[in-house]
Amino acid sequence: MAAVTATTAGETTIREPGPLQRAGITLAHVLSHPLGAIGFVLVVLIVATALFAPWIAPYSPTAISVKERLADPSLSHLLGTDQLGRDLFSRVIVGTRTAMTVALTALSVSIAIALPLGLIAGYGPRWLDAIMILVFDSVSSLPMIMLGLAVVVLLGPGVSTVILVIVLYSVPSYARLVRTQTLSLKTRDFIKAEQVMNAGTPRILFRHLLPNVIGPLVILACLDISTVITLEAGLSFLGLGVKPQIPSWGNILSDGFAVIRNSAVPVIAGGAPLILATVGFTFFGEALRDALDPKLNPERKP
Amino acid sequence: MTLFLLRRTALAAVILLIVAILLFSMMHMIPGDPTVVALGPRSTPEMREAFREMMGLDRPVLEQLSMFLGRLAQGDLGQDVWSRRPVLTMILEVLPYTVTLALASFVWAVALGVLLGCVAVVHHGKWGDWLIGLVSIAFVAVPSFVVALYSLLVFAVWLNWLPAIGAGAPGDIAAQARALILPSFAVGLGWVGYVSRLVRAAMIEAMGEDYVRTLRAYGVAETRIVYRYALKQALLAILSVIAIGFGGLLTGSVFAEIVFTRPGLGKMTYDAVMSRNYPLVMGTVLVTSGLYVTCMILADAVTAWLDPRVRSAL
Amino acid sequence: MSAPAMKTPVLDMRAISVTYGGRVPAVVGVDLKVRPGEIVGIIGESGSGKSTLAHSVLGLLPKAASLQGEHFDLAGTDMLSAGRGTLTALRGPAAAMIFQNPMTAFSPIHTIGRQLTELLWRDRDQATGQKRERIVAALRDVGIPDPIGKLEAYPFQLSGGMLQRVAIAAALLMKPQLLIADEPTTALDVTMEAQILHLMRTLRDTAGVAILIISHHLGVIAEICDRVAVMYAGRIVEEGTVETIFRQPGHPYTRALFACEPALIPTGARRLPVIAGEVPRPGGTGCDFAGRCLFCEERCLNCAPPWATAAADPSHHSRCHRSMS
């Protein structure tokens, strides 16, 4: 998609598309696919809800009203109220913010940890690589939710525990990806040329490897958002995630589950945004991966 | 063949060793008295004493670790400090429930997944294929506990067709089977989507092979080619993934067991977490990890056994 | 006229065209007859449409391809109106095909015996033991050592030559009236090639099977064929007995093709002969070969040459303005 521009000197130069232009092309590609279009709409909806949550929510999500316990949906309470009389619609809206905050924080931390680990494994000595791969494999061969439970027993429930569990889950696969990318880049000619010219390791790592590795990593993280949201909601549902008074989809489900025989609304209200978010981010992530790097598709054989 | 399996087993053993070390060191990495860390502030002094003695907490850390690993090697997972019963016995009591649930989910996943995958292949490139693709991805994405809660709501609370809690009375096979339907559906649904996508991709690849053209050229009927040849090759290709998935189903049962109040490994782990019973948690995590890596070895072995090319190369 | 020419053709195509995706023509107005017991060769460069033609005989074209024509008859069945069921019924007894790469022509995860048994699915009432005997006999006929042991073998355990023999054995089992061989020896070495060709000739001599063989290898064609059709840009540009085509080629393209044959290039030649330019897309005005022809004239560019019969030999046809004069 290079644009050809004729300059005054009469020579033609080929202009590389800028980052904004490239993002536009990718987005157009994602939207051209029905999967990507549905996903994009849902993602935009969720991100906007998370950003503007305090302004959208009609009530305080934590305001208890004993008189209005388990009220049916009405004009004043769009989704009714829970067993403490809290407005469910407000809780769902603010819960979106909780879900996104936890997911984005956890994924950023994971990337920040996985990046150097993967670069070390890929670029460092062979023995170190072997050890790290063994550790990554062991951790990822751990049943995730079980590991999460083990961590929760020791640390106690809370947002930071949830983030730690997510980081433990994500880092091995991210670091593996970074390592694989690094290994394949390492043998490319431009890196070899740099090595021959005695460029320092930091220069090679930061100037050449990092920019090439970060793209696939972001796609992987994008595909992971729905898993991470699920993990947070799951732990909260078990009463092991964010504190019960903080509105979160998992907490709404947990409260709703307790009263499922009295009212179906809380369970439906807590589950629906979770379904929309996981489906939306997965659709968007899949379409994004297809648009940017079809090689990452695990179902396609090499 | 044996050498290959031995190597895989050795790797699995190393993985379990690392898991054990991880579980052990996590307890020590957190500042404070390890007995309080592991058992919570509300534990009685007797329980802490029992735990201290069991883990040898007054000895040097390395000696503790070697003691811990030595006991594990003998199959001793320690004692539950609350009930004073051996952890392994407690786990073995509930394990059959979880394995049954995982097997039932596996049936859902393979039966529905293969069916959807085949239908998608037959409608390849048409809207049916597209729709199945969309639904499959959605199945993968939706959290299993939401599926569990919604199906509980619809089939147990509203329609009252199926039981909402328990695993059925012992000996009553019909009741046990009925109690299995909803939880296994919730656990298996994600894998339905996964399997259907894998089957579709593998079958489309198989249908493009030259030998399919040969079969066609000799007048072998299309349905025969699809189900006898392409499906077999496709299943072979996804078998290892499915078998590893069985390990995933084992752990996926945590939520289903809690939502449907079924006895099982997941429910036991959850209860242990709620009562801050770290010895029991260590045991269940180790056992599930062990089952998990066993599934991986089995997957490799079965693939190797079924694929003549791999079988002869080993 | 020779004896086979009297019989009704197994394959009778008239003005058959195949188009990909509704736009790209691959085969244009081909007339082709194959009579029982006859071996007909089709030669041409890659991209000339010969493989498409071969696949169209069995209705094995990809979905994107569409076939039209005046008349298309295979073993007495009208193929232009044939549905999927008819096609499946014809494949095997009417015509069977062996392919270029024997290594991939068999399912890698089923035994040879199992796959050959699969081809005999029509004989439902025959006992398994009887089928087995037939398969062993067929394998022995094509010169496979230890045929009983080979039943339990997987394709990857056999060499390419052996597998191509198995493919021919499969054809023997089906007793087709027409065997289509798409580059049957291209993937094999020279000694294997000779043996496979010999086998195919025996098949014709003993079972009276008609054979349509596709190749870009002139030696193969010269060795085995009775009649040869030369394909260029989707059309048959020349057709005749193998002697006529090889001794007195009429079309400049056929001559150019022979000039490029490695075996026929005089040793010590300084430069390898090539046909300059590339195969054009079929369907232009004028002669398709005009752009590459050394003898190109005005009329060649403006007017497509007709299908003409040589005065000296009624079985020799060519599509060239010059050969008519």
mmCIF file of N, CA and C in Angstrom, chain C residues 25-26 44-50 231-235 237 253 257 275-283 287-292:
data_model
loop_
_atom_site.group_PDB
_atom_site.id
_atom_site.type_symbol
_atom_site.label_atom_id
_atom_site.label_comp_id
_atom_site.label_asym_id
_atom_site.label_seq_id
_atom_site.Cartn_x
_atom_site.Cartn_y
_atom_site.Cartn_z
ATOM 1 N N PRO C 25 -10.366 -19.210 -19.385
ATOM 2 C CA PRO C 25 -10.525 -20.469 -20.100
ATOM 3 C C PRO C 25 -9.265 -21.321 -19.968
ATOM 4 N N ALA C 26 -9.427 -22.633 -19.745
ATOM 5 C CA ALA C 26 -8.280 -23.524 -19.613
ATOM 6 C C ALA C 26 -8.255 -24.512 -20.770
ATOM 7 N N GLY C 44 2.206 -31.390 -24.294
ATOM 8 C CA GLY C 44 2.126 -29.940 -24.258
ATOM 9 C C GLY C 44 2.901 -29.415 -23.074
ATOM 10 N N GLU C 45 3.172 -28.105 -23.093
ATOM 11 C CA GLU C 45 3.892 -27.481 -21.984
ATOM 12 C C GLU C 45 2.999 -27.452 -20.750
ATOM 13 N N SER C 46 3.589 -27.121 -19.615
ATOM 14 C CA SER C 46 2.744 -26.939 -18.443
ATOM 15 C C SER C 46 1.884 -25.701 -18.672
ATOM 16 N N GLY C 47 0.644 -25.776 -18.246
ATOM 17 C CA GLY C 47 -0.264 -24.655 -18.446
ATOM 18 C C GLY C 47 -1.015 -24.728 -19.753
ATOM 19 N N SER C 48 -0.798 -25.804 -20.524
ATOM 20 C CA SER C 48 -1.478 -25.890 -21.812
ATOM 21 C C SER C 48 -2.890 -26.443 -21.665
ATOM 22 N N GLY C 49 -3.244 -26.879 -20.472
ATOM 23 C CA GLY C 49 -4.616 -27.345 -20.241
ATOM 24 C C GLY C 49 -4.769 -28.843 -20.325
ATOM 25 N N LYS C 50 -3.635 -29.555 -20.453
ATOM 26 C CA LYS C 50 -3.773 -31.005 -20.631
ATOM 27 C C LYS C 50 -4.241 -31.706 -19.361
ATOM 28 N N MET C 231 -1.251 -30.288 -27.374
ATOM 29 C CA MET C 231 -2.085 -29.219 -26.832
ATOM 30 C C MET C 231 -1.276 -27.962 -26.642
ATOM 31 N N TYR C 232 -1.893 -26.841 -26.999
ATOM 32 C CA TYR C 232 -1.228 -25.562 -26.788
ATOM 33 C C TYR C 232 -2.292 -24.538 -26.425
ATOM 34 N N ALA C 233 -2.092 -23.856 -25.323
ATOM 35 C CA ALA C 233 -3.005 -22.802 -24.877
ATOM 36 C C ALA C 233 -4.451 -23.263 -24.890
ATOM 37 N N GLY C 234 -4.703 -24.474 -24.385
ATOM 38 C CA GLY C 234 -6.076 -24.930 -24.214
ATOM 39 C C GLY C 234 -6.668 -25.579 -25.449
ATOM 40 N N ARG C 235 -5.959 -25.503 -26.592
ATOM 41 C CA ARG C 235 -6.481 -26.132 -27.804
ATOM 42 C C ARG C 235 -5.615 -27.298 -28.212
ATOM 43 N N VAL C 237 -3.660 -28.507 -31.117
ATOM 44 C CA VAL C 237 -3.193 -27.843 -32.322
ATOM 45 C C VAL C 237 -2.781 -28.839 -33.403
ATOM 46 N N TYR C 253 4.463 -25.342 -33.685
ATOM 47 C CA TYR C 253 4.615 -25.537 -32.241
ATOM 48 C C TYR C 253 5.142 -26.934 -31.949
ATOM 49 N N LEU C 257 8.554 -27.898 -30.089
ATOM 50 C CA LEU C 257 8.554 -28.775 -28.926
ATOM 51 C C LEU C 257 9.622 -29.858 -29.076
ATOM 52 N N ILE C 275 11.603 -22.218 -26.683
ATOM 53 C CA ILE C 275 10.532 -21.541 -27.399
ATOM 54 C C ILE C 275 10.370 -20.206 -26.702
ATOM 55 N N ALA C 276 10.703 -19.138 -27.418
ATOM 56 C CA ALA C 276 10.681 -17.817 -26.795
ATOM 57 C C ALA C 276 9.261 -17.440 -26.416
ATOM 58 N N GLY C 277 9.146 -16.587 -25.421
ATOM 59 C CA GLY C 277 7.839 -16.105 -25.005
ATOM 60 C C GLY C 277 7.132 -17.103 -24.113
ATOM 61 N N GLU C 278 5.907 -16.758 -23.740
ATOM 62 C CA GLU C 278 5.150 -17.612 -22.837
ATOM 63 C C GLU C 278 3.822 -18.018 -23.459
ATOM 64 N N VAL C 279 3.225 -19.056 -22.867
ATOM 65 C CA VAL C 279 1.920 -19.495 -23.351
ATOM 66 C C VAL C 279 0.919 -18.372 -23.095
ATOM 67 N N PRO C 280 0.237 -17.902 -24.154
ATOM 68 C CA PRO C 280 -0.731 -16.825 -23.919
ATOM 69 C C PRO C 280 -1.989 -17.385 -23.277
ATOM 70 N N ARG C 281 -2.788 -16.475 -22.756
ATOM 71 C CA ARG C 281 -4.091 -16.898 -22.265
ATOM 72 C C ARG C 281 -4.921 -17.369 -23.444
ATOM 73 N N PRO C 282 -5.575 -18.512 -23.302
ATOM 74 C CA PRO C 282 -6.370 -18.984 -24.441
ATOM 75 C C PRO C 282 -7.509 -18.018 -24.725
ATOM 76 N N GLY C 283 -7.923 -17.990 -25.991
ATOM 77 C CA GLY C 283 -9.121 -17.236 -26.322
ATOM 78 C C GLY C 283 -8.896 -15.898 -27.009
ATOM 79 N N CYS C 287 -4.113 -16.851 -34.409
ATOM 80 C CA CYS C 287 -3.514 -18.092 -33.925
ATOM 81 C C CYS C 287 -2.867 -17.836 -32.567
ATOM 82 N N ASP C 288 -3.107 -18.724 -31.599
ATOM 83 C CA ASP C 288 -2.560 -18.528 -30.258
ATOM 84 C C ASP C 288 -1.039 -18.563 -30.249
ATOM 85 N N PHE C 289 -0.469 -19.257 -31.218
ATOM 86 C CA PHE C 289 0.973 -19.435 -31.233
ATOM 87 C C PHE C 289 1.673 -18.319 -32.014
ATOM 88 N N ALA C 290 0.878 -17.460 -32.633
ATOM 89 C CA ALA C 290 1.446 -16.450 -33.538
ATOM 90 C C ALA C 290 2.573 -15.652 -32.882
ATOM 91 N N GLY C 291 2.383 -15.278 -31.617
ATOM 92 C CA GLY C 291 3.359 -14.433 -30.955
ATOM 93 C C GLY C 291 4.721 -15.097 -30.782
ATOM 94 N N ARG C 292 4.779 -16.424 -30.834
ATOM 95 C CA ARG C 292 6.037 -17.116 -30.586
ATOM 96 C C ARG C 292 6.511 -17.854 -31.842
#
